[in-house]
Amino acid sequence: MGRLSGRVALVTGAGRGIGAATAKRLAEEGARVTLADLDLEGCERVAQEITKLELPDAALSEDGKLRALALKCDVSTSQSVQETVDRTLETFGRLDILVNNAGILRDNLLFKMSDDDWDQVVNVHLRGAFLCARAAQKPMVEQKYGRIISLSSTSALGNRGQANYSAVKAGLQGLTRTLAIELGPFGITANAVAPGFIDTDMTRATAKRLGLTPEAFQAGVSQHIPLRRVGQPSEVASVIAFLASDDASYVSGQVIYIAGGPVGVLN
Ligand code: NAP
């Protein structure tokens, strides 16, 4: 029996990167998973990989086959989010774990940051997490069980060129604490993980924007990380899986930094 056998998870932004690694990890631990992303093809690819995993029988749905459902979803749109939650309930019958992972970057120094740069980042990260949590809490409250895990970031503490991103990642910490307070009486926990530098398309795109190869960018960043290396998506997924499991049954309203060292310390 996997640690998440019988559980159903919804992971946003699951088409690649941390979301894909998280969906796979939750499935490996026995959960059935809805993968929701703007990028449907990415989700279908990850869903196929999950379907091929050797999993405990309890991870199978009623038809004995479906372990992963790939859906196109825009987390910033109320209707799209509701449809995603409805399809998850129709397919798997319940919803136990929500991972608010979908994200974008629109970095720029404040004086060059456009209204659009601000609005898009707020809409995907903050509005998206709000819409998903609001839609997911309904079945979770009925079940008297739920786990909501949101992706914050070390940028929540402030980062040059990221006024928009830093604000939403700090906002997600406030949202997390408030969800923990409001939903705790219904057996629902809410926590956040705050990664530092993780090797994904998101950070590779930043390297490109700065005119660096991903390897050169990572080597430079690594010098300031106590563990002297950047993180991998699987190293975030494993912490999310812990928070999603009953091993974390009394942990709520917390932010766990996953940054290869204490945050804000340069070594
Ligand atoms: P990523 O590789 O860029 O993947 C993000 C995924 O989210 C993409 O598949 C993207 O789809 C999807 N997405 C974007 N907007 C969406 C929307 N409106 N609705 C649904 N899906 C949407 O990013 P990542 O590095 O894995 O990051 C995942 C999360 O971790 C983000 O919240 C990020 O802020 C956070 N994080 C990352 C790092 C890091 O170092 N990588 C550090 C701290 C926190 P498209 O491809 O179609 O845009």
mmCIF file with all atom_site columns, C-alpha atoms and ligand atoms in Angstrom, residues 13 15-19 37-39 73-76 101-104 124-125 151-153 165 169 195-198 200-203, ligand 1:
data_model
loop_
_atom_site.group_PDB
_atom_site.id
_atom_site.type_symbol
_atom_site.label_atom_id
_atom_site.label_alt_id
_atom_site.label_comp_id
_atom_site.label_asym_id
_atom_site.label_entity_id
_atom_site.label_seq_id
_atom_site.pdbx_PDB_ins_code
_atom_site.Cartn_x
_atom_site.Cartn_y
_atom_site.Cartn_z
_atom_site.occupancy
_atom_site.B_iso_or_equiv
_atom_site.pdbx_formal_charge
_atom_site.auth_seq_id
_atom_site.auth_comp_id
_atom_site.auth_asym_id
_atom_site.auth_atom_id
_atom_site.pdbx_PDB_model_num
ATOM   1  C CA  . GLY A 1 13  ? 0.749  23.290 -14.032 1.00 0.00 ? 13  GLY A CA  1
ATOM   2  C CA  . GLY A 1 15  ? 2.559  19.551 -17.887 1.00 0.00 ? 15  GLY A CA  1
ATOM   3  C CA  . ARG A 1 16  ? 6.238  19.932 -16.968 1.00 0.00 ? 16  ARG A CA  1
ATOM   4  C CA  . GLY A 1 17  ? 8.733  20.938 -14.296 1.00 0.00 ? 17  GLY A CA  1
ATOM   5  C CA  . ILE A 1 18  ? 7.834  20.767 -10.613 1.00 0.00 ? 18  ILE A CA  1
ATOM   6  C CA  . GLY A 1 19  ? 4.147  20.053 -11.361 1.00 0.00 ? 19  GLY A CA  1
ATOM   7  C CA  . ASP A 1 37  ? -2.342 22.785 -17.364 1.00 0.00 ? 37  ASP A CA  1
ATOM   8  C CA  . LEU A 1 38  ? -2.699 25.207 -20.270 1.00 0.00 ? 38  LEU A CA  1
ATOM   9  C CA  . ASP A 1 39  ? -0.443 22.695 -22.023 1.00 0.00 ? 39  ASP A CA  1
ATOM   10 C CA  . CYS A 1 73  ? -7.154 24.236 -17.619 1.00 0.00 ? 73  CYS A CA  1
ATOM   11 C CA  . ASP A 1 74  ? -6.488 27.920 -17.172 1.00 0.00 ? 74  ASP A CA  1
ATOM   12 C CA  . VAL A 1 75  ? -6.236 28.422 -13.422 1.00 0.00 ? 75  VAL A CA  1
ATOM   13 C CA  . SER A 1 76  ? -6.925 32.146 -13.737 1.00 0.00 ? 76  SER A CA  1
ATOM   14 C CA  . ASN A 1 101 ? 1.636  24.860 -8.768  1.00 0.00 ? 101 ASN A CA  1
ATOM   15 C CA  . ALA A 1 102 ? 0.810  26.599 -12.091 1.00 0.00 ? 102 ALA A CA  1
ATOM   16 C CA  . GLY A 1 103 ? 3.012  29.616 -12.566 1.00 0.00 ? 103 GLY A CA  1
ATOM   17 C CA  . ILE A 1 104 ? 4.594  32.124 -14.917 1.00 0.00 ? 104 ILE A CA  1
ATOM   18 C CA  . VAL A 1 124 ? -2.052 32.985 -12.558 1.00 0.00 ? 124 VAL A CA  1
ATOM   19 C CA  . HIS A 1 125 ? -0.404 32.580 -9.150  1.00 0.00 ? 125 HIS A CA  1
ATOM   20 C CA  . LEU A 1 151 ? 3.986  26.790 -4.344  1.00 0.00 ? 151 LEU A CA  1
ATOM   21 C CA  . SER A 1 152 ? 5.503  29.870 -2.775  1.00 0.00 ? 152 SER A CA  1
ATOM   22 C CA  . SER A 1 153 ? 9.169  30.755 -3.378  1.00 0.00 ? 153 SER A CA  1
ATOM   23 C CA  . TYR A 1 165 ? 6.327  37.515 -8.514  1.00 0.00 ? 165 TYR A CA  1
ATOM   24 C CA  . LYS A 1 169 ? 4.603  34.392 -3.579  1.00 0.00 ? 169 LYS A CA  1
ATOM   25 C CA  . PRO A 1 195 ? 11.676 26.484 -3.332  1.00 0.00 ? 195 PRO A CA  1
ATOM   26 C CA  . GLY A 1 196 ? 14.870 28.336 -4.085  1.00 0.00 ? 196 GLY A CA  1
ATOM   27 C CA  . PHE A 1 197 ? 16.488 27.703 -7.463  1.00 0.00 ? 197 PHE A CA  1
ATOM   28 C CA  . ILE A 1 198 ? 15.110 24.558 -9.134  1.00 0.00 ? 198 ILE A CA  1
ATOM   29 C CA  . THR A 1 200 ? 13.190 23.669 -14.743 1.00 0.00 ? 200 THR A CA  1
ATOM   30 C CA  . ASP A 1 201 ? 12.166 25.391 -17.985 1.00 0.00 ? 201 ASP A CA  1
ATOM   31 C CA  . MET A 1 202 ? 11.228 28.416 -15.851 1.00 0.00 ? 202 MET A CA  1
ATOM   32 C CA  . THR A 1 203 ? 14.788 28.985 -14.593 1.00 0.00 ? 203 THR A CA  1
HETATM 33 P P1  . NAP B 2 .   ? 7.438  25.734 -15.404 1.00 0.00 ? 1   NAP B P1  1
HETATM 34 O O1  . NAP B 2 .   ? 8.427  24.694 -15.800 1.00 0.00 ? 1   NAP B O1  1
HETATM 35 O O2  . NAP B 2 .   ? 7.433  27.014 -16.163 1.00 0.00 ? 1   NAP B O2  1
HETATM 36 O O3  . NAP B 2 .   ? 5.987  25.070 -15.422 1.00 0.00 ? 1   NAP B O3  1
HETATM 37 C C1  . NAP B 2 .   ? 4.874  25.822 -15.103 1.00 0.00 ? 1   NAP B C1  1
HETATM 38 C C2  . NAP B 2 .   ? 3.651  25.203 -15.750 1.00 0.00 ? 1   NAP B C2  1
HETATM 39 O O4  . NAP B 2 .   ? 2.504  25.999 -15.391 1.00 0.00 ? 1   NAP B O4  1
HETATM 40 C C3  . NAP B 2 .   ? 3.726  25.192 -17.274 1.00 0.00 ? 1   NAP B C3  1
HETATM 41 O O5  . NAP B 2 .   ? 3.393  23.940 -17.779 1.00 0.00 ? 1   NAP B O5  1
HETATM 42 C C4  . NAP B 2 .   ? 2.711  26.264 -17.662 1.00 0.00 ? 1   NAP B C4  1
HETATM 43 O O6  . NAP B 2 .   ? 2.051  26.013 -18.897 1.00 0.00 ? 1   NAP B O6  1
HETATM 44 C C5  . NAP B 2 .   ? 1.701  26.148 -16.544 1.00 0.00 ? 1   NAP B C5  1
HETATM 45 N N1  . NAP B 2 .   ? 0.827  27.314 -16.509 1.00 0.00 ? 1   NAP B N1  1
HETATM 46 C C6  . NAP B 2 .   ? 1.158  28.619 -16.703 1.00 0.00 ? 1   NAP B C6  1
HETATM 47 N N2  . NAP B 2 .   ? 0.071  29.389 -16.627 1.00 0.00 ? 1   NAP B N2  1
HETATM 48 C C7  . NAP B 2 .   ? -0.995 28.568 -16.401 1.00 0.00 ? 1   NAP B C7  1
HETATM 49 C C8  . NAP B 2 .   ? -2.384 28.778 -16.237 1.00 0.00 ? 1   NAP B C8  1
HETATM 50 N N3  . NAP B 2 .   ? -2.925 29.995 -16.324 1.00 0.00 ? 1   NAP B N3  1
HETATM 51 N N4  . NAP B 2 .   ? -3.178 27.705 -16.009 1.00 0.00 ? 1   NAP B N4  1
HETATM 52 C C9  . NAP B 2 .   ? -2.639 26.458 -15.937 1.00 0.00 ? 1   NAP B C9  1
HETATM 53 N N5  . NAP B 2 .   ? -1.325 26.190 -16.096 1.00 0.00 ? 1   NAP B N5  1
HETATM 54 C C10 . NAP B 2 .   ? -0.512 27.243 -16.319 1.00 0.00 ? 1   NAP B C10 1
HETATM 55 O O7  . NAP B 2 .   ? 7.624  26.142 -13.875 1.00 0.00 ? 1   NAP B O7  1
HETATM 56 P P2  . NAP B 2 .   ? 8.286  25.391 -12.622 1.00 0.00 ? 1   NAP B P2  1
HETATM 57 O O8  . NAP B 2 .   ? 9.675  25.881 -12.492 1.00 0.00 ? 1   NAP B O8  1
HETATM 58 O O9  . NAP B 2 .   ? 7.987  23.934 -12.679 1.00 0.00 ? 1   NAP B O9  1
HETATM 59 O O10 . NAP B 2 .   ? 7.462  26.087 -11.428 1.00 0.00 ? 1   NAP B O10 1
HETATM 60 C C11 . NAP B 2 .   ? 6.287  25.512 -10.870 1.00 0.00 ? 1   NAP B C11 1
HETATM 61 C C12 . NAP B 2 .   ? 5.864  26.361 -9.678  1.00 0.00 ? 1   NAP B C12 1
HETATM 62 O O11 . NAP B 2 .   ? 6.943  26.436 -8.741  1.00 0.00 ? 1   NAP B O11 1
HETATM 63 C C13 . NAP B 2 .   ? 5.518  27.805 -10.040 1.00 0.00 ? 1   NAP B C13 1
HETATM 64 O O12 . NAP B 2 .   ? 4.467  28.258 -9.241  1.00 0.00 ? 1   NAP B O12 1
HETATM 65 C C14 . NAP B 2 .   ? 6.797  28.551 -9.692  1.00 0.00 ? 1   NAP B C14 1
HETATM 66 O O13 . NAP B 2 .   ? 6.540  29.908 -9.414  1.00 0.00 ? 1   NAP B O13 1
HETATM 67 C C15 . NAP B 2 .   ? 7.227  27.788 -8.452  1.00 0.00 ? 1   NAP B C15 1
HETATM 68 N N6  . NAP B 2 .   ? 8.656  27.922 -8.164  1.00 0.00 ? 1   NAP B N6  1
HETATM 69 C C16 . NAP B 2 .   ? 9.607  27.536 -9.060  1.00 0.00 ? 1   NAP B C16 1
HETATM 70 C C17 . NAP B 2 .   ? 10.950 27.698 -8.749  1.00 0.00 ? 1   NAP B C17 1
HETATM 71 C C18 . NAP B 2 .   ? 12.057 27.297 -9.697  1.00 0.00 ? 1   NAP B C18 1
HETATM 72 O O14 . NAP B 2 .   ? 13.223 27.589 -9.410  1.00 0.00 ? 1   NAP B O14 1
HETATM 73 N N7  . NAP B 2 .   ? 11.763 26.636 -10.811 1.00 0.00 ? 1   NAP B N7  1
HETATM 74 C C19 . NAP B 2 .   ? 11.324 28.260 -7.526  1.00 0.00 ? 1   NAP B C19 1
HETATM 75 C C20 . NAP B 2 .   ? 10.326 28.646 -6.631  1.00 0.00 ? 1   NAP B C20 1
HETATM 76 C C21 . NAP B 2 .   ? 8.997  28.466 -6.951  1.00 0.00 ? 1   NAP B C21 1
HETATM 77 P P3  . NAP B 2 .   ? 2.556  26.712 -20.255 1.00 0.00 ? 1   NAP B P3  1
HETATM 78 O O15 . NAP B 2 .   ? 3.769  25.995 -20.635 1.00 0.00 ? 1   NAP B O15 1
HETATM 79 O O16 . NAP B 2 .   ? 1.443  26.508 -21.219 1.00 0.00 ? 1   NAP B O16 1
HETATM 80 O O17 . NAP B 2 .   ? 2.804  28.156 -19.898 1.00 0.00 ? 1   NAP B O17 1
#
